[in-house]
CSV table of C-alpha atoms in Angstrom, one decimal:
chain,number,residue,atom,x,y,z
A,1,MET,CA,33.2,145.7,70.0
A,2,SER,CA,29.6,144.9,69.0
A,3,THR,CA,28.5,147.7,66.7
A,4,LEU,CA,30.5,150.7,65.4
A,5,ILE,CA,29.1,153.6,63.5
A,6,TYR,CA,30.9,155.0,60.5
A,7,TRP,CA,29.6,158.5,59.8
A,8,PHE,CA,30.2,159.5,56.2
A,9,ARG,CA,30.6,163.3,55.9
A,10,GLN,CA,32.4,164.8,53.0
A,11,ASP,CA,34.2,161.5,52.1
A,12,LEU,CA,31.6,159.7,50.0
A,13,ARG,CA,33.9,156.9,48.6
A,14,LEU,CA,35.2,153.5,49.5
A,15,ALA,CA,38.6,153.7,47.9
A,16,ASP,CA,41.3,155.8,49.6
A,17,ASN,CA,39.1,156.4,52.6
A,18,PRO,CA,41.6,155.7,55.5
A,19,ALA,CA,39.0,156.4,58.3
A,20,PHE,CA,36.4,154.0,56.7
A,21,THR,CA,39.1,151.3,56.3
A,22,LEU,CA,40.0,151.7,59.9
A,23,ALA,CA,36.4,151.3,60.9
A,24,CYS,CA,36.1,148.1,58.9
A,25,GLU,CA,39.2,146.8,60.6
A,26,GLN,CA,37.8,147.5,64.1
A,27,ALA,CA,34.2,146.7,63.9
A,28,HIS,CA,32.4,143.4,64.3
A,29,THR,CA,29.2,145.0,63.1
A,30,LEU,CA,29.4,148.2,61.1
A,31,LEU,CA,26.6,150.8,60.6
A,32,PRO,CA,27.5,153.2,57.8
A,33,VAL,CA,25.5,156.4,58.2
A,34,TYR,CA,24.9,159.6,56.2
A,35,CYS,CA,22.9,162.4,57.7
A,36,THR,CA,21.3,165.2,55.6
A,37,PRO,CA,20.7,168.2,57.8
A,38,THR,CA,17.3,169.7,57.8
A,39,GLN,CA,17.0,172.6,55.3
A,40,ALA,CA,17.6,175.9,57.0
A,41,SER,CA,17.7,179.6,56.0
A,42,THR,CA,20.8,181.7,56.2
A,43,ALA,CA,21.1,185.1,58.0
A,44,TRP,CA,20.7,186.6,54.5
A,45,GLY,CA,17.2,185.3,53.9
A,46,PHE,CA,17.7,182.4,51.5
A,47,GLN,CA,17.9,178.6,51.9
A,48,ARG,CA,21.3,177.3,52.9
A,49,VAL,CA,21.4,174.6,50.2
A,50,GLY,CA,20.0,175.3,46.7
A,51,CYS,CA,18.6,172.9,44.2
A,52,HIS,CA,21.8,172.2,42.2
A,53,ARG,CA,24.0,171.4,45.2
A,54,GLU,CA,21.2,169.4,46.9
A,55,TYR,CA,20.7,167.2,43.9
A,56,PHE,CA,24.4,166.6,43.3
A,57,GLU,CA,24.9,165.7,46.9
A,58,LYS,CA,22.0,163.3,46.9
A,59,THR,CA,23.2,161.5,43.8
A,60,ALA,CA,26.6,161.1,45.4
A,61,VAL,CA,25.0,159.6,48.5
A,62,ARG,CA,22.9,157.2,46.5
A,63,ALA,CA,25.9,156.1,44.5
A,64,LEU,CA,27.7,155.4,47.8
A,65,ALA,CA,24.6,153.4,49.0
A,66,ASP,CA,24.7,151.3,45.9
A,67,GLN,CA,28.4,150.6,46.4
A,68,LEU,CA,27.9,149.5,50.0
A,69,SER,CA,24.9,147.3,49.1
A,70,ALA,CA,26.9,145.6,46.4
A,71,ARG,CA,29.4,144.6,49.0
A,72,GLY,CA,26.9,143.2,51.5
A,73,SER,CA,26.6,146.4,53.6
A,74,ALA,CA,24.0,149.1,53.7
A,75,LEU,CA,24.0,152.9,54.1
A,76,MET,CA,21.6,154.3,56.8
A,77,GLN,CA,20.4,157.6,55.2
A,78,ILE,CA,18.8,159.9,57.7
A,79,GLU,CA,17.6,163.5,57.8
A,80,GLY,CA,17.7,166.0,60.6
A,81,ASP,CA,20.2,167.2,63.1
A,82,PRO,CA,23.3,165.0,62.9
A,83,ILE,CA,23.9,165.1,66.7
A,84,GLU,CA,20.3,164.1,67.6
A,85,GLN,CA,20.1,161.4,64.9
A,86,LEU,CA,23.5,159.8,65.7
A,87,LEU,CA,22.7,159.7,69.4
A,88,VAL,CA,19.4,157.9,68.6
A,89,LEU,CA,21.1,155.4,66.3
A,90,ALA,CA,23.9,154.8,68.9
A,91,GLN,CA,21.3,154.0,71.6
A,92,ARG,CA,19.2,151.9,69.2
A,93,PHE,CA,22.0,149.6,68.1
A,94,GLY,CA,24.2,149.7,71.2
A,95,ALA,CA,27.1,151.6,69.6
A,96,GLU,CA,29.5,153.4,71.8
A,97,LYS,CA,31.9,154.6,69.2
A,98,ILE,CA,31.7,156.6,66.0
A,99,ILE,CA,34.5,157.0,63.4
A,100,CYS,CA,34.5,159.7,60.8
A,101,GLU,CA,36.7,162.1,58.9
A,102,ARG,CA,37.6,165.4,60.5
A,103,ILE,CA,36.3,168.6,59.0
A,104,ALA,CA,38.2,171.5,60.8
A,105,ALA,CA,35.5,174.1,60.4
A,106,PRO,CA,33.6,175.5,63.4
A,107,GLU,CA,30.2,173.9,62.8
A,108,GLU,CA,31.6,170.5,61.9
A,109,ASP,CA,34.0,170.5,64.9
A,110,ALA,CA,31.2,171.5,67.2
A,111,GLN,CA,29.1,168.5,66.0
A,112,VAL,CA,31.9,166.1,67.0
A,113,GLU,CA,32.4,167.8,70.4
A,114,ALA,CA,28.6,167.6,71.1
A,115,LEU,CA,28.7,163.9,70.5
A,116,ARG,CA,31.6,163.4,72.8
A,117,SER,CA,29.9,165.5,75.5
A,118,ALA,CA,26.9,163.2,75.2
A,119,GLY,CA,29.1,160.3,76.1
A,120,LEU,CA,30.1,158.8,72.8
A,121,THR,CA,33.6,158.0,71.7
A,122,VAL,CA,34.3,159.8,68.4
A,123,GLU,CA,37.5,159.2,66.4
A,124,ASP,CA,37.7,161.9,63.7
A,125,HIS,CA,40.6,161.4,61.2
A,126,TRP,CA,42.2,164.1,59.1
A,127,GLN,CA,42.3,162.7,55.5
A,128,SER,CA,41.1,165.3,53.0
A,129,SER,CA,44.4,166.9,52.0
A,130,VAL,CA,47.1,165.7,49.6
A,131,PHE,CA,49.6,165.7,52.4
A,132,SER,CA,49.2,164.2,55.8
A,133,LEU,CA,49.9,166.4,58.8
A,134,GLU,CA,52.8,164.2,59.7
A,135,ALA,CA,54.4,164.7,56.3
A,136,LEU,CA,54.4,168.5,56.4
A,137,PRO,CA,57.8,170.1,56.8
A,138,MET,CA,56.4,172.3,59.5
A,139,SER,CA,53.8,172.0,62.3
A,140,VAL,CA,50.4,173.5,61.7
A,141,ASP,CA,51.1,176.2,64.2
A,142,GLN,CA,54.1,177.2,62.1
A,143,LEU,CA,52.2,177.3,58.8
A,144,PRO,CA,53.4,180.3,56.9
A,145,ASP,CA,50.8,183.1,56.5
A,146,VAL,CA,51.7,183.5,52.9
A,147,PHE,CA,50.8,180.8,50.4
A,148,SER,CA,54.0,181.2,48.3
A,149,SER,CA,56.1,180.5,51.4
A,150,PHE,CA,54.1,177.4,52.1
A,151,ARG,CA,54.6,176.2,48.6
A,152,ARG,CA,58.3,176.7,48.6
A,153,LEU,CA,58.7,174.8,51.9
A,154,ILE,CA,56.6,171.9,50.4
A,155,GLU,CA,58.6,171.8,47.2
A,156,LYS,CA,62.0,172.2,48.9
A,157,ALA,CA,61.2,169.3,51.3
A,158,HIS,CA,60.0,167.1,48.4
A,159,THR,CA,57.0,166.3,50.5
A,160,GLN,CA,55.2,163.2,49.5
A,161,ALA,CA,51.4,162.7,49.2
A,162,ARG,CA,49.6,160.6,51.6
A,163,PRO,CA,49.7,156.9,50.5
A,164,ILE,CA,46.5,155.8,48.8
A,165,VAL,CA,44.4,153.2,50.7
A,166,PRO,CA,42.5,150.5,48.6
A,167,VAL,CA,38.9,149.6,49.1
A,168,PRO,CA,38.6,147.4,52.2
A,169,THR,CA,38.6,143.7,51.3
A,170,THR,CA,35.8,143.1,53.8
A,171,ILE,CA,33.1,145.4,55.0
A,172,PRO,CA,31.5,144.1,58.3
A,173,ALA,CA,27.8,143.4,58.0
A,174,PRO,CA,25.3,146.0,59.2
A,175,PRO,CA,23.4,145.3,62.4
A,176,GLN,CA,20.3,143.2,62.2
A,177,GLY,CA,17.0,144.9,62.0
A,178,LEU,CA,18.4,147.9,60.1
A,179,VAL,CA,15.5,149.7,58.4
A,180,ALA,CA,16.3,153.1,56.9
A,181,ALA,CA,13.9,156.0,57.3
A,182,PRO,CA,12.3,157.2,54.0
A,183,ILE,CA,14.4,159.8,52.3
A,184,SER,CA,12.9,162.8,50.5
A,185,PRO,CA,12.8,162.2,46.7
A,186,LEU,CA,15.2,163.7,44.3
A,187,VAL,CA,13.9,166.5,42.1
A,188,LEU,CA,16.1,166.8,39.0
A,189,PRO,CA,16.7,170.5,38.1
A,190,ASP,CA,16.4,171.2,34.4
A,191,LEU,CA,19.6,170.8,32.5
A,192,ASP,CA,20.8,174.1,30.9
A,193,PRO,CA,22.6,173.2,27.6
A,194,ARG,CA,25.1,176.0,28.3
A,195,SER,CA,26.3,174.3,31.5
A,196,ALA,CA,30.1,173.9,32.0
A,197,PHE,CA,29.4,171.1,34.6
A,198,PRO,CA,26.3,169.3,33.4
A,199,TYR,CA,25.7,167.3,36.6
A,200,GLN,CA,22.4,166.0,35.3
A,201,THR,CA,24.2,163.8,32.8
A,202,PRO,CA,25.7,160.4,33.7
A,203,ALA,CA,29.2,161.5,33.0
A,204,PHE,CA,29.0,164.3,35.6
A,205,SER,CA,26.7,162.7,38.1
A,206,GLY,CA,27.7,162.4,41.8
A,207,GLY,CA,29.5,159.3,43.1
A,208,GLU,CA,32.8,157.5,43.1
A,209,ASN,CA,32.4,155.7,39.8
A,210,ALA,CA,31.6,158.8,37.8
A,211,ALA,CA,34.5,160.6,39.6
A,212,GLN,CA,37.0,157.8,38.7
A,213,ALA,CA,35.7,157.7,35.1
A,214,HIS,CA,36.2,161.5,34.7
A,215,LEU,CA,39.7,161.4,36.3
A,216,HIS,CA,40.7,158.6,33.8
A,217,GLN,CA,39.3,160.3,30.7
A,218,TYR,CA,40.8,163.7,31.6
A,219,PHE,CA,44.4,162.3,31.6
A,220,GLU,CA,43.6,159.8,28.8
A,221,ARG,CA,42.7,162.7,26.5
A,222,ARG,CA,45.8,164.6,27.6
A,223,LEU,CA,43.8,167.6,28.6
A,224,ALA,CA,46.4,168.1,31.4
A,225,ASN,CA,48.9,169.4,28.8
A,226,SER,CA,46.7,172.4,28.1
A,227,TYR,CA,45.4,173.2,31.5
A,228,LYS,CA,47.4,176.4,32.2
A,229,ALA,CA,46.4,177.8,28.8
A,230,THR,CA,42.7,177.1,29.2
A,231,ARG,CA,42.0,177.3,33.0
A,232,ASN,CA,41.0,181.0,32.8
A,233,ASN,CA,38.5,180.4,30.0
A,234,LEU,CA,34.9,181.0,31.1
A,235,SER,CA,32.5,178.5,29.8
A,236,ALA,CA,33.7,175.2,28.2
A,237,VAL,CA,33.5,171.8,29.9
A,238,ASP,CA,37.1,170.9,29.1
A,239,ASP,CA,38.7,174.3,30.0
A,240,SER,CA,39.5,173.2,33.5
A,241,THR,CA,39.8,169.8,35.2
A,242,LYS,CA,36.3,169.8,36.7
A,243,PHE,CA,37.5,167.6,39.6
A,244,SER,CA,36.2,170.1,42.2
A,245,ALA,CA,32.6,168.8,42.6
A,246,TRP,CA,33.7,165.2,43.3
A,247,LEU,CA,36.5,166.5,45.5
A,248,ALA,CA,34.0,168.5,47.5
A,249,GLN,CA,31.7,165.5,48.1
A,250,GLY,CA,34.7,163.2,48.8
A,251,ALA,CA,33.8,160.9,45.9
A,252,LEU,CA,37.3,161.6,44.7
A,253,SER,CA,40.4,162.2,46.9
A,254,ALA,CA,43.2,164.7,46.5
A,255,PRO,CA,45.9,161.9,46.7
A,256,GLN,CA,44.1,160.0,43.9
A,257,ILE,CA,44.4,163.1,41.7
A,258,ASP,CA,48.0,163.6,42.7
A,259,GLN,CA,48.8,160.0,41.9
A,260,ALA,CA,47.1,160.2,38.5
A,261,LEU,CA,49.0,163.4,37.7
A,262,LYS,CA,52.3,161.8,38.6
A,263,ARG,CA,51.6,158.8,36.4
A,264,PHE,CA,50.7,161.2,33.5
A,265,GLU,CA,53.9,163.2,34.0
A,266,ALA,CA,56.0,160.0,34.1
A,267,ALA,CA,54.4,158.8,30.8
A,268,GLN,CA,54.0,162.1,28.9
A,269,GLY,CA,56.4,164.5,30.6
A,270,ALA,CA,55.9,167.3,33.0
A,271,ASN,CA,55.2,170.9,31.8
A,272,ASP,CA,53.8,174.1,33.1
A,273,SER,CA,50.2,172.9,32.8
A,274,THR,CA,50.7,169.7,34.8
A,275,TYR,CA,52.6,171.7,37.4
A,276,TRP,CA,49.7,174.1,37.6
A,277,ILE,CA,47.3,171.3,38.5
A,278,PHE,CA,49.5,170.4,41.4
A,279,PHE,CA,49.7,174.1,42.2
A,280,GLU,CA,45.9,174.2,42.6
A,281,LEU,CA,45.9,171.1,44.8
A,282,LEU,CA,48.5,172.9,47.0
A,283,TRP,CA,46.1,175.9,47.3
A,284,ARG,CA,43.3,173.5,48.3
A,285,ASP,CA,45.6,172.0,51.0
A,286,TYR,CA,46.7,175.4,52.2
A,287,PHE,CA,43.1,176.6,52.9
A,288,ARG,CA,42.6,173.3,54.9
A,289,PHE,CA,45.7,173.8,57.0
A,290,LEU,CA,44.8,177.4,57.6
A,291,HIS,CA,41.6,176.1,59.3
A,292,LEU,CA,43.7,173.9,61.6
A,293,LYS,CA,45.9,176.9,62.5
A,294,TYR,CA,43.2,179.6,62.9
A,295,GLY,CA,39.9,177.9,63.3
A,296,ARG,CA,37.1,180.2,64.3
A,297,LEU,CA,39.1,183.3,63.6
A,298,LEU,CA,38.5,182.7,60.0
A,299,TYR,CA,34.8,183.1,60.6
A,300,ARG,CA,34.8,186.4,62.3
A,301,PRO,CA,33.1,189.3,60.3
A,302,SER,CA,36.5,190.6,59.4
A,303,GLY,CA,38.4,187.4,59.5
A,304,LEU,CA,42.0,187.5,60.7
A,305,ILE,CA,41.9,191.3,60.7
A,306,GLY,CA,39.3,191.4,63.4
A,307,SER,CA,38.2,195.0,62.8
A,308,ASP,CA,34.6,196.4,62.6
A,309,LEU,CA,31.7,194.7,60.9
A,310,PRO,CA,31.9,194.9,57.1
A,311,HIS,CA,29.5,197.3,55.4
A,312,HIS,CA,26.5,195.7,53.7
A,313,ASN,CA,24.5,197.0,50.8
A,314,ALA,CA,21.4,194.8,51.0
A,315,GLN,CA,19.8,196.0,47.7
A,316,GLY,CA,23.1,195.7,45.9
A,317,PHE,CA,23.5,192.1,47.2
A,318,GLU,CA,20.0,191.2,45.9
A,319,ARG,CA,20.8,192.7,42.5
A,320,TRP,CA,24.0,190.7,42.4
A,321,CYS,CA,22.3,187.4,43.3
A,322,ARG,CA,19.8,188.0,40.5
A,323,GLY,CA,22.4,189.0,37.9
A,324,GLU,CA,21.0,192.5,37.6
A,325,THR,CA,23.8,194.8,38.7
A,326,GLY,CA,24.2,196.5,35.2
A,327,GLU,CA,27.7,195.2,34.9
A,328,ALA,CA,27.4,192.8,32.0
A,329,LEU,CA,30.3,190.4,32.8
A,330,VAL,CA,29.3,190.1,36.5
A,331,ASP,CA,25.6,189.6,35.6
A,332,ALA,CA,26.5,186.9,33.1
A,333,GLY,CA,28.4,185.1,35.8
A,334,MET,CA,25.7,185.3,38.3
A,335,ARG,CA,23.1,184.1,35.8
A,336,GLU,CA,25.3,181.1,35.0
A,337,LEU,CA,25.6,180.3,38.7
A,338,ALA,CA,21.9,180.4,39.3
A,339,ALA,CA,21.1,178.4,36.2
A,340,THR,CA,23.7,175.7,36.5
A,341,GLY,CA,25.2,175.6,40.0
A,342,TYR,CA,28.7,176.1,38.6
A,343,LEU,CA,31.0,179.0,37.7
A,344,SER,CA,34.6,179.1,36.5
A,345,ASN,CA,37.3,180.0,39.0
A,346,ARG,CA,38.1,183.2,37.1
A,347,MET,CA,34.4,184.3,37.2
A,348,ARG,CA,34.2,183.4,40.9
A,349,GLN,CA,37.0,185.9,41.6
A,350,ILE,CA,35.4,188.6,39.3
A,351,VAL,CA,31.9,188.4,40.8
A,352,ALA,CA,33.3,188.2,44.4
A,353,SER,CA,35.5,191.2,43.9
A,354,TYR,CA,32.6,193.2,42.4
A,355,LEU,CA,30.3,192.4,45.3
A,356,ILE,CA,32.9,193.4,47.9
A,357,HIS,CA,34.7,196.3,46.4
A,358,ASP,CA,32.2,197.8,44.0
A,359,LEU,CA,28.9,197.1,45.6
A,360,LYS,CA,30.3,197.5,49.1
A,361,CYS,CA,28.6,194.3,50.4
A,362,ASP,CA,29.4,192.0,53.3
A,363,TRP,CA,31.7,189.3,52.0
A,364,ARG,CA,29.9,186.8,54.2
A,365,ALA,CA,26.7,187.2,52.3
A,366,GLY,CA,28.5,186.3,49.1
A,367,ALA,CA,30.2,183.3,50.7
A,368,ALA,CA,26.7,182.1,51.9
A,369,TRP,CA,25.3,182.5,48.4
A,370,PHE,CA,28.1,180.5,46.9
A,371,GLU,CA,27.6,177.9,49.6
A,372,ALA,CA,24.0,177.5,48.6
A,373,GLN,CA,24.5,177.5,44.9
A,374,LEU,CA,27.7,175.7,44.0
A,375,VAL,CA,27.7,172.0,43.3
A,376,ASP,CA,31.4,172.0,44.3
A,377,TYR,CA,30.9,173.9,47.5
A,378,ASP,CA,33.8,173.2,49.9
A,379,VAL,CA,33.8,174.9,53.3
A,380,TYR,CA,37.6,175.4,53.4
A,381,SER,CA,38.1,176.7,49.9
A,382,ASN,CA,34.9,178.8,49.9
A,383,GLN,CA,35.9,180.5,53.2
A,384,GLY,CA,39.5,180.9,52.2
A,385,ASN,CA,38.8,182.4,48.8
A,386,TRP,CA,36.3,184.9,50.0
A,387,LEU,CA,38.6,186.0,52.8
A,388,TYR,CA,41.4,186.3,50.2
A,389,ILE,CA,39.3,188.6,47.9
A,390,ALA,CA,38.1,190.7,50.8
A,391,GLY,CA,41.5,191.1,52.3
A,392,PHE,CA,40.6,189.5,55.7
A,393,GLY,CA,42.7,186.4,55.3
A,394,THR,CA,46.5,185.8,55.2
A,395,ASP,CA,47.1,187.6,51.8
A,396,PRO,CA,49.8,190.3,52.4
A,397,ARG,CA,48.3,192.5,49.7
A,398,GLY,CA,45.1,193.2,51.5
A,399,GLY,CA,42.6,191.8,49.2
A,400,ARG,CA,41.9,191.6,45.4
A,401,ARG,CA,40.0,194.1,43.4
A,402,PHE,CA,39.4,193.1,39.8
A,403,ASN,CA,38.8,195.7,37.1
A,404,THR,CA,35.7,194.3,35.3
A,405,VAL,CA,36.5,196.2,32.1
A,406,LYS,CA,40.0,194.7,32.0
A,407,GLN,CA,38.7,191.3,32.9
A,408,ALA,CA,36.2,191.4,30.1
A,409,SER,CA,38.9,192.5,27.7
A,410,ASP,CA,41.3,189.8,28.8
A,411,HIS,CA,38.9,186.9,29.1
A,412,ASP,CA,35.8,187.7,27.0
A,413,ALA,CA,37.2,190.1,24.3
A,414,ASP,CA,34.7,188.9,21.7
A,415,GLY,CA,31.8,189.1,24.2
A,416,VAL,CA,30.8,185.4,23.6
A,417,TYR,CA,30.4,184.7,27.3
A,418,ARG,CA,28.3,187.8,28.0
A,419,ARG,CA,26.0,187.1,25.1
A,420,LEU,CA,25.7,183.5,26.1
A,421,TRP,CA,24.3,184.5,29.5
A,422,ALA,CA,22.6,187.8,28.5
C-alpha cells in the first residue's frame, strides 16, 4: 500500500493507541491527520465549542504534532468538514484507506459511513474503554440496563483490562510534498486563580506528556488513598483524580489508568478509595457500551423512554447559563463552569438536576451547554449522565432530583464554595 491516512479523533496519543500502531504496521507512507470542524452554533443559540474546551483541545493537538515531528513524522492539521477534508487529502496523496478509532455516537459514526460511501476503505477500531469488547462476559446486545448488574458481571468474571500497547518503534514517513494549511492561532483564556483544573498552566496543559506526568504524580503522592473521602468536595485541585480532561482528548487511555491503579494497589494495598477509582472507570465504560447497544435511541428527545418532547423554559435556561437563577449553590457552579471550563462531578449533578427538575428545561439544552464549556467533554459520558439525571436512560429509578438545600448542607456547609463564586 502506498499511502495510508491515520485519522486522529479522540485518541491524541502515541502510547497505547492500538489503531495507530496497526496503521504504522500496515503503511509504507503514513499521513497522520487531525481535523478541527468549523465552528458551528447549537440549536440553543450558542457556539458548539467554547473558549476553554477549544484551547485545551488545540494544546493537545499541538503536543501530538510535536511528538510526531520528533519521531520523523508530521501531523496534518486541517480545519473544516472532516468528510470533505479527508476526501481531498485521500485524492491528493493517492490514499485508499483510512484507519481511525471508533466513536460510537451518531455524528461520529455517520462521518465514517459517509467516507465509506464515497469509496474509501475505513477501518475504525474500538479502543477507548478499559475492557475490550472481546473480554466482556456478555455481548453488547446483552448488556444489562442497570449499571450495578453490569458491574457485578464484570467483577464476578474477573474481566481483565485491554493490554497496553507501546509506542510504535517506527512511524512510517509522511508523503512527500506535505504542506499543512495554516491553523487558526491559539487565544489563551485568562487563568482564573480559583480554577480546580488550571489548564493554562504547564502541569494541566493538553497532551500526552502532561497526562503521563499527572498520572505519575497522582499515585506518587498517594492521593488515591483519599479519593473516596474527597471526591465530592467542590473546588480543590487534589479533591478528585483530574484524569478526565486527558481521557476525553485521548491523551491518556483508560487501560493506562487501570494499570497504574493496579500497580499502586500492589505496592500500597487496596482500599475503598482505590476501588472507587476503578468504579468510576467502570461507569465510563458502561456509558460507552450503552452507545454500542442503543446508538441513536440515546439521542432522542426523551432518550430510551421515547415519549413526548421535554418541556423547555428558555428564560430559565438563559438564567442558568449565566449563573443567575437565584439559587446560590447552582449559580456558584455555573459561574465556575463559565470562568474555568471545569466543574466537579458533584456540582455537575446538582446543576443538571436543577435545570431539569426545578427550572423545567429540556435536558438536551443543558447537555449542549456542557459540551460547549467543559474542557473534559466526552460524548459518551455527557450524554449518559444527562439521560441519567433526566430519567431518560437506563436508570430504574426514573431520574435524579437533588435537593439543593440538602446538597449545600452536605457539601458546602460553611458556604466557602458559594462565597468563592459569588
